[in-house]
Coordinates of C-alpha atoms in Angstrom, one line a residue:
M27 CA 0.0 0.0 0.0
N28 CA 1.3 3.4 -0.9
L29 CA 1.3 6.0 1.8
V30 CA 0.8 9.5 0.7
T31 CA 1.8 12.4 3.0
E32 CA -0.6 15.2 2.7
K33 CA 0.7 18.7 2.5
P34 CA -0.8 21.3 4.9
V35 CA -3.6 23.4 3.3
K36 CA -2.4 26.9 2.7
S37 CA -4.5 30.0 2.9
P38 CA -5.2 31.8 -0.4
A39 CA -3.6 34.8 1.2
A40 CA -0.4 32.9 2.1
I41 CA 2.9 34.6 1.4
K42 CA 4.5 33.1 -1.7
V43 CA 8.2 32.4 -1.2
L44 CA 10.9 31.4 -3.6
V45 CA 14.0 29.8 -2.0
I46 CA 17.3 30.4 -3.8
D47 CA 20.4 28.4 -2.6
D48 CA 23.0 26.3 -4.4
S49 CA 22.8 23.6 -1.7
A50 CA 20.0 21.1 -2.2
V51 CA 20.2 20.3 1.5
V52 CA 19.7 23.9 2.5
R53 CA 16.9 24.3 0.0
N54 CA 15.0 21.4 1.4
L55 CA 15.6 22.5 5.0
L56 CA 14.4 26.1 4.4
T57 CA 11.4 24.7 2.5
R58 CA 10.5 22.4 5.3
E59 CA 10.8 25.0 8.0
L60 CA 8.9 27.7 6.2
S61 CA 6.2 25.3 5.3
K62 CA 5.4 24.7 9.0
D63 CA 3.5 28.1 8.9
P64 CA 0.1 28.0 7.2
M65 CA 0.6 31.6 6.1
I66 CA 3.7 30.8 4.1
N67 CA 3.7 28.9 0.8
V68 CA 7.0 27.9 -0.7
I69 CA 6.1 28.0 -4.4
A70 CA 9.5 27.0 -5.8
T71 CA 13.2 26.7 -5.2
A72 CA 16.2 27.6 -7.4
A73 CA 19.8 26.5 -7.3
D74 CA 21.2 29.7 -8.8
P75 CA 20.1 33.2 -10.0
F76 CA 19.6 32.1 -13.6
I77 CA 17.1 29.5 -12.7
A78 CA 15.6 31.9 -10.1
R79 CA 15.2 34.7 -12.7
D80 CA 12.8 32.6 -14.9
K81 CA 10.8 31.4 -11.8
I82 CA 10.4 35.0 -10.5
V83 CA 8.9 36.1 -13.9
M84 CA 6.6 33.1 -14.1
L85 CA 5.5 32.7 -10.4
K86 CA 5.8 36.3 -9.1
P87 CA 6.8 35.4 -5.5
D88 CA 6.0 37.8 -2.6
V89 CA 9.4 37.2 -0.9
I90 CA 12.7 35.6 -1.9
T91 CA 15.2 34.0 0.4
L92 CA 18.7 34.4 -1.1
D93 CA 22.0 32.7 -0.5
V94 CA 24.6 35.4 -1.3
E95 CA 27.5 33.0 -2.2
M96 CA 26.4 31.1 -5.3
P97 CA 27.9 29.8 -8.6
R98 CA 27.4 31.4 -12.0
M99 CA 26.3 34.7 -10.6
D100 CA 27.0 36.1 -7.1
G101 CA 24.1 37.1 -4.9
I102 CA 25.0 40.8 -4.9
T103 CA 25.0 41.1 -8.7
F104 CA 21.7 39.3 -8.9
L105 CA 20.1 41.4 -6.2
R106 CA 21.1 44.7 -7.9
K107 CA 19.7 43.4 -11.2
L108 CA 16.5 42.4 -9.4
M109 CA 16.1 45.7 -7.6
A110 CA 16.6 47.6 -10.9
H111 CA 14.0 45.6 -12.9
M112 CA 11.6 43.8 -10.5
P113 CA 12.1 45.1 -6.9
M114 CA 10.7 42.8 -4.2
P115 CA 11.4 41.8 -0.6
V116 CA 14.6 39.7 -0.1
V117 CA 15.7 37.9 3.0
V118 CA 19.4 37.0 3.0
V119 CA 20.2 33.6 4.4
S120 CA 24.0 33.6 5.1
S121 CA 26.7 31.8 7.0
L122 CA 28.6 33.6 9.8
T123 CA 32.0 33.4 8.2
G124 CA 33.9 36.7 7.9
E125 CA 33.4 36.7 4.1
G126 CA 29.8 35.7 4.5
T127 CA 28.9 38.5 6.8
Q128 CA 30.6 41.1 4.5
T129 CA 28.7 39.7 1.5
A130 CA 25.4 39.7 3.4
L131 CA 25.9 43.3 4.4
E132 CA 26.6 44.2 0.7
A133 CA 23.3 42.5 -0.1
M134 CA 21.4 44.5 2.6
S135 CA 23.0 47.7 1.4
A136 CA 21.8 46.7 -2.1
G137 CA 18.2 46.3 -0.9
A138 CA 17.7 43.1 1.0
V139 CA 15.5 43.8 4.1
E140 CA 16.4 41.0 6.5
V141 CA 19.2 38.6 7.3
V142 CA 19.1 35.1 8.8
C143 CA 22.0 32.9 9.7
K144 CA 22.2 29.4 8.3
P145 CA 21.7 26.6 10.8
G146 CA 24.9 25.5 12.5
S147 CA 26.0 29.2 12.9
A148 CA 24.0 31.7 15.0
Y149 CA 20.8 29.6 15.2
S150 CA 20.3 25.9 15.8
I151 CA 17.9 24.1 13.5
E152 CA 15.4 24.1 16.4
N153 CA 15.5 27.9 16.5
L154 CA 15.7 28.4 12.7
S155 CA 12.0 27.9 12.0
A156 CA 10.7 30.7 14.3
V157 CA 13.4 33.1 13.2
L158 CA 13.0 32.4 9.5
I159 CA 9.2 32.6 9.6
E160 CA 9.3 35.9 11.5
K161 CA 11.7 37.4 9.0
V162 CA 9.8 36.3 6.0
K163 CA 6.5 37.7 7.4
S164 CA 8.3 40.9 8.2
A165 CA 9.8 41.2 4.7
S166 CA 6.4 40.6 3.1
K167 CA 5.2 43.9 4.6
A168 CA 8.2 45.8 3.4
R169 CA 8.0 48.8 1.0
I170 CA 10.8 48.2 -1.5
R171 CA 12.2 51.4 -3.0
G172 CA 15.5 52.9 -4.0
V173 CA 18.1 52.1 -1.4
A174 CA 20.8 54.2 0.3
N175 CA 24.0 52.4 -0.4
L176 CA 26.9 53.1 1.9
P177 CA 28.8 56.3 1.0
P178 CA 32.1 55.7 -0.9
A179 CA 35.2 55.0 1.3
R180 CA 37.0 58.1 2.6
T181 CA 40.0 59.1 0.6
T182 CA 41.8 60.6 3.6
P183 CA 42.5 58.7 6.8
K184 CA 40.1 59.4 9.6
Q185 CA 41.6 61.4 12.5
P186 CA 41.6 59.4 15.7
L187 CA 39.7 60.9 18.6
S188 CA 42.2 62.7 20.9
A189 CA 43.2 61.5 24.3
T190 CA 41.4 64.5 25.7
S191 CA 38.1 63.7 24.0
M192 CA 38.5 60.1 25.1
A193 CA 38.6 61.2 28.7
A194 CA 35.8 63.7 28.4
T195 CA 32.2 63.1 27.7
T196 CA 29.2 64.9 26.4
D197 CA 26.2 66.0 28.3
K198 CA 24.0 65.1 25.4
V199 CA 23.3 61.6 24.0
I200 CA 21.6 60.6 20.8
A201 CA 19.9 57.2 20.8
L202 CA 18.8 55.4 17.6
G203 CA 16.8 52.2 17.2
A204 CA 16.0 50.2 14.0
S205 CA 15.1 46.8 12.6
T206 CA 13.9 45.8 9.2
G207 CA 15.3 48.2 6.7
G208 CA 17.6 49.6 9.3
V209 CA 20.9 49.1 7.4
Q210 CA 19.7 51.6 4.8
A211 CA 18.1 53.9 7.3
L212 CA 21.0 54.0 9.7
T213 CA 23.4 54.5 6.8
E214 CA 21.4 57.6 5.8
V215 CA 21.4 59.1 9.3
I216 CA 24.9 58.2 10.5
S217 CA 26.6 59.3 7.3
N218 CA 25.1 62.7 7.8
L219 CA 26.4 63.2 11.3
P220 CA 29.6 65.4 11.7
V221 CA 32.5 64.7 13.9
T222 CA 31.2 67.3 16.3
S223 CA 28.0 65.3 16.9
P224 CA 27.1 64.3 20.5
G225 CA 27.8 60.7 21.3
V226 CA 25.4 58.2 19.7
V227 CA 24.2 54.8 20.9
V228 CA 22.4 52.5 18.5
V229 CA 20.5 49.3 18.5
Q230 CA 19.9 47.5 15.1
H231 CA 18.3 44.1 15.2
M232 CA 21.0 42.0 13.6
P233 CA 22.8 38.7 14.5
A234 CA 26.3 38.5 16.1
R235 CA 29.2 39.3 13.8
F236 CA 27.0 41.2 11.4
T237 CA 27.0 44.1 13.8
Q238 CA 30.8 44.2 13.9
S239 CA 31.0 44.1 10.1
F240 CA 28.3 46.8 9.8
A241 CA 30.1 49.0 12.3
E242 CA 33.4 48.6 10.4
R243 CA 31.8 49.4 7.1
L244 CA 30.1 52.6 8.4
N245 CA 33.4 53.6 10.1
E246 CA 35.3 53.4 6.8
S247 CA 32.8 55.6 5.1
C248 CA 31.4 58.1 7.6
A249 CA 33.0 61.2 9.1
I250 CA 32.0 60.2 12.6
Q251 CA 33.7 57.2 14.3
V252 CA 31.6 54.0 14.4
K253 CA 32.4 50.9 16.4
E254 CA 30.7 47.9 17.8
A255 CA 30.2 48.6 21.5
A256 CA 32.3 46.9 24.2
H257 CA 31.5 46.8 27.9
N258 CA 32.3 50.1 29.6
D259 CA 32.9 52.0 26.3
T260 CA 32.6 55.8 27.0
V261 CA 29.9 57.7 25.1
I262 CA 31.8 60.7 23.7
P263 CA 31.3 63.3 20.9
G264 CA 32.2 62.1 17.5
R265 CA 31.6 58.4 18.2
V266 CA 28.7 56.0 17.5
L267 CA 28.4 52.8 19.6
L268 CA 26.5 50.0 17.9
A269 CA 25.1 47.3 20.2
P270 CA 26.6 43.9 19.4
G271 CA 24.3 41.2 18.1
G272 CA 23.3 38.7 20.8
F273 CA 23.7 41.2 23.7
H274 CA 21.7 44.0 25.2
M275 CA 23.3 47.5 25.5
L276 CA 22.4 49.9 28.3
L277 CA 23.5 53.5 29.0
R278 CA 25.0 54.3 32.4
R279 CA 26.4 57.4 34.0
S280 CA 29.2 57.9 36.5
G281 CA 29.6 61.6 37.4
A282 CA 29.9 63.5 34.1
R283 CA 30.8 60.3 32.2
Y284 CA 28.3 58.4 30.1
Y285 CA 29.3 54.8 29.3
V286 CA 27.6 51.6 28.1
E287 CA 27.2 48.2 29.6
V288 CA 27.0 45.2 27.3
V289 CA 25.1 42.4 29.0
D290 CA 23.4 39.1 28.4
G291 CA 19.8 38.5 29.3
P292 CA 16.5 37.3 28.0
D293 CA 15.1 38.5 24.7
V294 CA 12.8 41.6 24.8
H295 CA 10.2 41.7 22.1
H296 CA 11.9 38.6 20.7
Q297 CA 15.1 40.7 20.2
K298 CA 18.6 40.8 21.6
P299 CA 19.8 43.6 21.4
S300 CA 16.5 45.3 22.2
V301 CA 15.7 48.9 21.4
D302 CA 13.5 49.1 24.5
V303 CA 16.3 48.0 26.8
L304 CA 18.6 50.8 25.5
F305 CA 15.9 53.5 25.4
Q306 CA 14.7 52.7 29.0
S307 CA 18.3 53.1 30.2
V308 CA 18.7 56.4 28.3
A309 CA 15.5 57.7 29.9
K310 CA 16.9 56.8 33.3
Y311 CA 20.5 58.1 33.0
A312 CA 20.3 60.8 30.4
G313 CA 16.8 62.1 30.7
A314 CA 16.3 65.6 29.3
N315 CA 19.9 65.5 27.9
A316 CA 19.0 62.9 25.3
V317 CA 17.4 62.7 21.8
G318 CA 15.8 59.5 20.7
A319 CA 14.8 58.4 17.2
I320 CA 13.0 55.2 16.2
L321 CA 13.5 54.1 12.6
T322 CA 12.0 51.6 10.3
G323 CA 11.3 48.1 11.6
M324 CA 8.7 45.3 12.3
G325 CA 7.0 45.0 15.6
A326 CA 6.8 47.2 18.7
D327 CA 10.4 47.2 20.1
G328 CA 11.4 50.7 21.2
A329 CA 7.9 52.3 21.5
D330 CA 7.7 52.0 25.3
G331 CA 11.4 53.0 25.7
L332 CA 10.9 56.1 23.5
L333 CA 7.8 57.0 25.6
A334 CA 9.9 56.7 28.7
M335 CA 12.5 59.0 27.2
R336 CA 9.9 61.6 26.3
N337 CA 8.4 61.4 29.8
A338 CA 11.9 62.0 31.2
G339 CA 12.2 65.2 29.2
A340 CA 14.1 63.8 26.1
R341 CA 13.3 65.0 22.6
T342 CA 11.9 62.2 20.4
I343 CA 11.5 61.4 16.7
A344 CA 9.8 58.6 14.7
Q345 CA 10.5 58.0 11.0
D346 CA 7.4 58.6 8.9
E347 CA 5.4 56.0 7.1
A348 CA 6.3 57.1 3.6
T349 CA 10.1 56.6 4.0
S350 CA 9.9 53.5 6.3
I351 CA 10.6 50.1 4.7
V352 CA 8.4 48.7 7.5
F353 CA 6.3 51.1 9.5
G354 CA 5.7 48.8 12.5
M355 CA 8.1 50.3 15.2
P356 CA 7.6 53.9 14.3
M357 CA 3.8 53.4 14.1
E358 CA 3.7 51.9 17.6
A359 CA 5.8 54.8 18.9
I360 CA 3.5 57.3 17.3
K361 CA 0.3 55.5 18.6
C362 CA 1.5 55.6 22.2
G363 CA 2.5 59.2 22.1
A364 CA 6.2 58.6 22.3
A365 CA 7.1 60.6 19.2
E366 CA 7.3 64.4 19.5
K367 CA 8.1 64.7 15.8
V368 CA 7.4 62.4 12.8
L369 CA 9.9 63.1 10.0
P370 CA 11.0 61.6 6.7
L371 CA 14.3 59.7 6.8
D372 CA 16.4 62.4 5.0
E373 CA 15.5 65.0 7.7
I374 CA 16.3 62.9 10.8
A375 CA 20.1 63.5 11.0
K376 CA 19.6 67.3 10.9
A377 CA 16.8 67.1 13.4
V378 CA 18.6 65.1 16.0
L379 CA 21.5 67.5 15.9
Q380 CA 19.2 70.5 16.3
L381 CA 17.2 68.9 19.1
A382 CA 20.4 67.9 20.9
K383 CA 21.4 71.6 21.0
Q384 CA 18.1 72.4 22.6
A385 CA 18.0 69.4 24.9
G386 CA 18.1 70.1 28.6
K387 CA 17.3 73.8 28.2

């Protein structure tokens, strides 16, 4: 007797997904894990971009998962062609090798909206399903538009911060939080901050190692210094501290000195690092001397923290719907009254600097 395994019935509104990976094992794994959710329908797989191209035209998927290191055509070239001719949400599925993280960041700069680590790296197979499903659902809600690539590398070496500035601190702090689409949004904001900017603390939802690579790429291109935060790093003018993936980052104050703690702990809003964790600490220790901005992202992480900042006297901003790739986090901040101003992305850098001058007065 032949036994037939029935496939789960999918909703007509299910998200149509195309899985692109040169490994048959990975294609099968991703298909199996995504298919566990009734709202996701894996309509096809492809072993390389050439096969994928024909299936995209024929099947019109809602979301693509993309391996960035593939034969015949690399994922970055494919992604740029896709965004030029048929833009759609793309989730990068990458290893955590040094080369892999750099390539995945190139993909996110070119327009990919989410990143997931392959099993055996940041996530076990047991955790992969929930993470991958959440990222695909988040990506399906994304508005795909022209992307802000990282600025070109600086032609002159960046001047190191002086010993004096390393010992001093600022009485103003800028706090930024982002998730889906945050690579592009943070690139836009941070690349427009001058070396005279107050110290900046940032949470971007991103796996371990990706945050280090992202910080290094921004540091090479921006006037302001950018680094992945380490425990007890001082918050000083001209420096951006990016929370490391897999850890929470909190602002602390000792006398006139602001510094950060990098700590482990449970996920908050299913995230680590969490924007809420950072913003709550900024509200407590910087209060009216802070400016907070919540940028594009799925979910509600950061809304309560931004409200706490506003209630403590800080100036607060939410990115507007028109320029957000995903409006979830800014929308939740606006709904709860946390945002003093709602601004398009290209006005946020100027606004945080202006509000920082007014903060505490």
